[in-house]
């Protein structure tokens, strides 16, 4: 993250980076988009408060509370444009093909078990499925508990919605 913001008016605190990593599971796509969306929102708020209509060179610091506020909005509001003019519905639509086409029924069952329980134990999952799901950056291993979990609360929330849509489509046809 720090490399991406060199030369920009953006700064980010260490606590914000840690929280951002936690909620995104370290997935580069979500980390980058979330960070820059928070930055855009903070800069827009600063411009609105100053009644500035043109871009002004300013420093903007993203703090832990900014990450928390943004994630809360994203998880609750399906229509609000939150990620680079994408709504949560748009993000869900981006993940639907991965869930419905890229995953086998067995892999979807693994994901569904994790979504329902919060984890799946190592002895419930085969090495081929683990390798593929890790390659897609969907799951990560918790070595302390010898389990696998979804990488980050944002992805888990999106996958729950995708699963509901996918299940509804399968019931219809």
XYZ file of C-alpha atoms in Angstrom, residues 19-149:
131
model
C -7.492 -2.934 9.974
C -7.631 -2.692 6.190
C -5.587 -5.899 5.939
C -7.872 -7.629 8.429
C -11.177 -6.741 6.771
C -9.930 -7.484 3.255
C -7.994 -10.604 4.190
C -4.991 -9.022 2.518
C -6.527 -9.461 -0.927
C -4.740 -6.847 -3.076
C -7.833 -5.964 -5.148
C -9.998 -5.155 -2.122
C -7.160 -3.460 -0.218
C -6.318 -1.092 -3.066
C -9.883 -0.260 -3.979
C -10.963 0.209 -0.370
C -8.006 2.459 0.423
C -8.547 4.701 -2.585
C -12.319 4.856 -2.046
C -11.747 6.012 1.519
C -9.261 8.568 0.208
C -11.772 9.806 -2.386
C -14.493 10.109 0.252
C -12.205 11.988 2.651
C -11.003 14.364 -0.062
C -14.567 14.975 -1.271
C -15.608 15.741 2.303
C -12.681 18.177 2.680
C -13.591 19.927 -0.596
C -17.253 20.172 0.415
C -16.363 21.708 3.770
C -14.137 24.279 2.071
C -16.568 24.892 -0.812
C -13.740 24.099 -3.205
C -14.749 23.071 -6.700
C -11.325 22.369 -8.155
C -8.642 19.918 -7.081
C -6.310 21.358 -4.463
C -2.997 19.837 -3.383
C -3.738 18.650 0.165
C -2.526 15.935 2.465
C -5.129 13.381 3.458
C -4.519 10.905 6.266
C -6.538 7.694 6.412
C -7.011 6.557 9.997
C -8.409 3.376 11.509
C -11.810 4.982 12.137
C -12.057 5.928 8.448
C -11.547 2.293 7.439
C -14.099 1.119 10.007
C -16.702 3.692 8.847
C -16.219 2.810 5.185
C -16.476 -0.949 5.772
C -19.650 -0.489 7.833
C -21.234 1.486 4.991
C -20.148 -1.058 2.385
C -21.461 -4.058 4.330
C -24.837 -2.471 5.037
C -25.739 -0.538 1.916
C -26.300 -2.482 -1.297
C -27.129 0.480 -3.530
C -24.694 3.160 -2.445
C -21.822 3.735 -4.836
C -18.874 2.840 -2.631
C -16.045 1.302 -4.639
C -14.869 3.473 -7.553
C -18.457 4.273 -8.486
C -19.385 0.619 -8.047
C -22.205 -0.300 -5.737
C -22.113 -3.410 -3.584
C -24.485 -4.956 -6.144
C -21.882 -4.330 -8.855
C -19.152 -5.954 -6.764
C -21.382 -8.970 -6.105
C -22.004 -9.249 -9.850
C -18.238 -9.328 -10.418
C -17.864 -12.282 -8.036
C -20.858 -14.300 -9.285
C -19.020 -15.983 -12.195
C -16.205 -17.021 -9.882
C -18.657 -18.666 -7.483
C -20.986 -20.190 -10.051
C -18.584 -21.135 -12.862
C -15.019 -21.299 -11.523
C -15.787 -23.426 -8.479
C -16.767 -27.076 -8.565
C -19.764 -28.196 -6.478
C -17.313 -29.589 -3.910
C -15.463 -26.282 -3.703
C -18.745 -24.386 -3.336
C -19.661 -26.766 -0.500
C -16.371 -25.916 1.206
C -17.068 -22.196 0.846
C -20.650 -22.658 2.058
C -19.470 -24.593 5.123
C -17.031 -21.816 5.976
C -19.726 -19.169 5.446
C -22.128 -21.086 7.713
C -19.686 -22.046 10.480
C -16.944 -19.481 10.039
C -14.330 -22.175 9.345
C -13.703 -25.670 8.027
C -11.218 -28.068 9.604
C -8.202 -29.311 7.653
C -9.406 -32.918 7.755
C -12.682 -31.979 6.027
C -11.023 -30.621 2.911
C -8.871 -32.231 0.234
C -5.462 -30.914 -0.877
C -6.593 -30.233 -4.457
C -9.513 -28.071 -3.324
C -7.316 -26.253 -0.790
C -4.716 -25.442 -3.429
C -7.292 -24.075 -5.880
C -9.176 -21.997 -3.294
C -5.914 -20.605 -1.923
C -4.801 -19.770 -5.473
C -7.995 -17.710 -5.900
C -7.186 -15.999 -2.563
C -10.561 -17.060 -1.181
C -9.404 -18.986 1.873
C -6.503 -18.825 4.260
C -5.220 -21.316 6.796
C -5.465 -20.672 10.524
C -2.508 -22.758 11.743
C -3.383 -22.334 15.414
C -6.789 -24.011 14.981
C -5.869 -26.163 11.958
C -8.753 -24.728 9.991
C -9.432 -22.656 6.885
C -11.404 -19.408 6.833
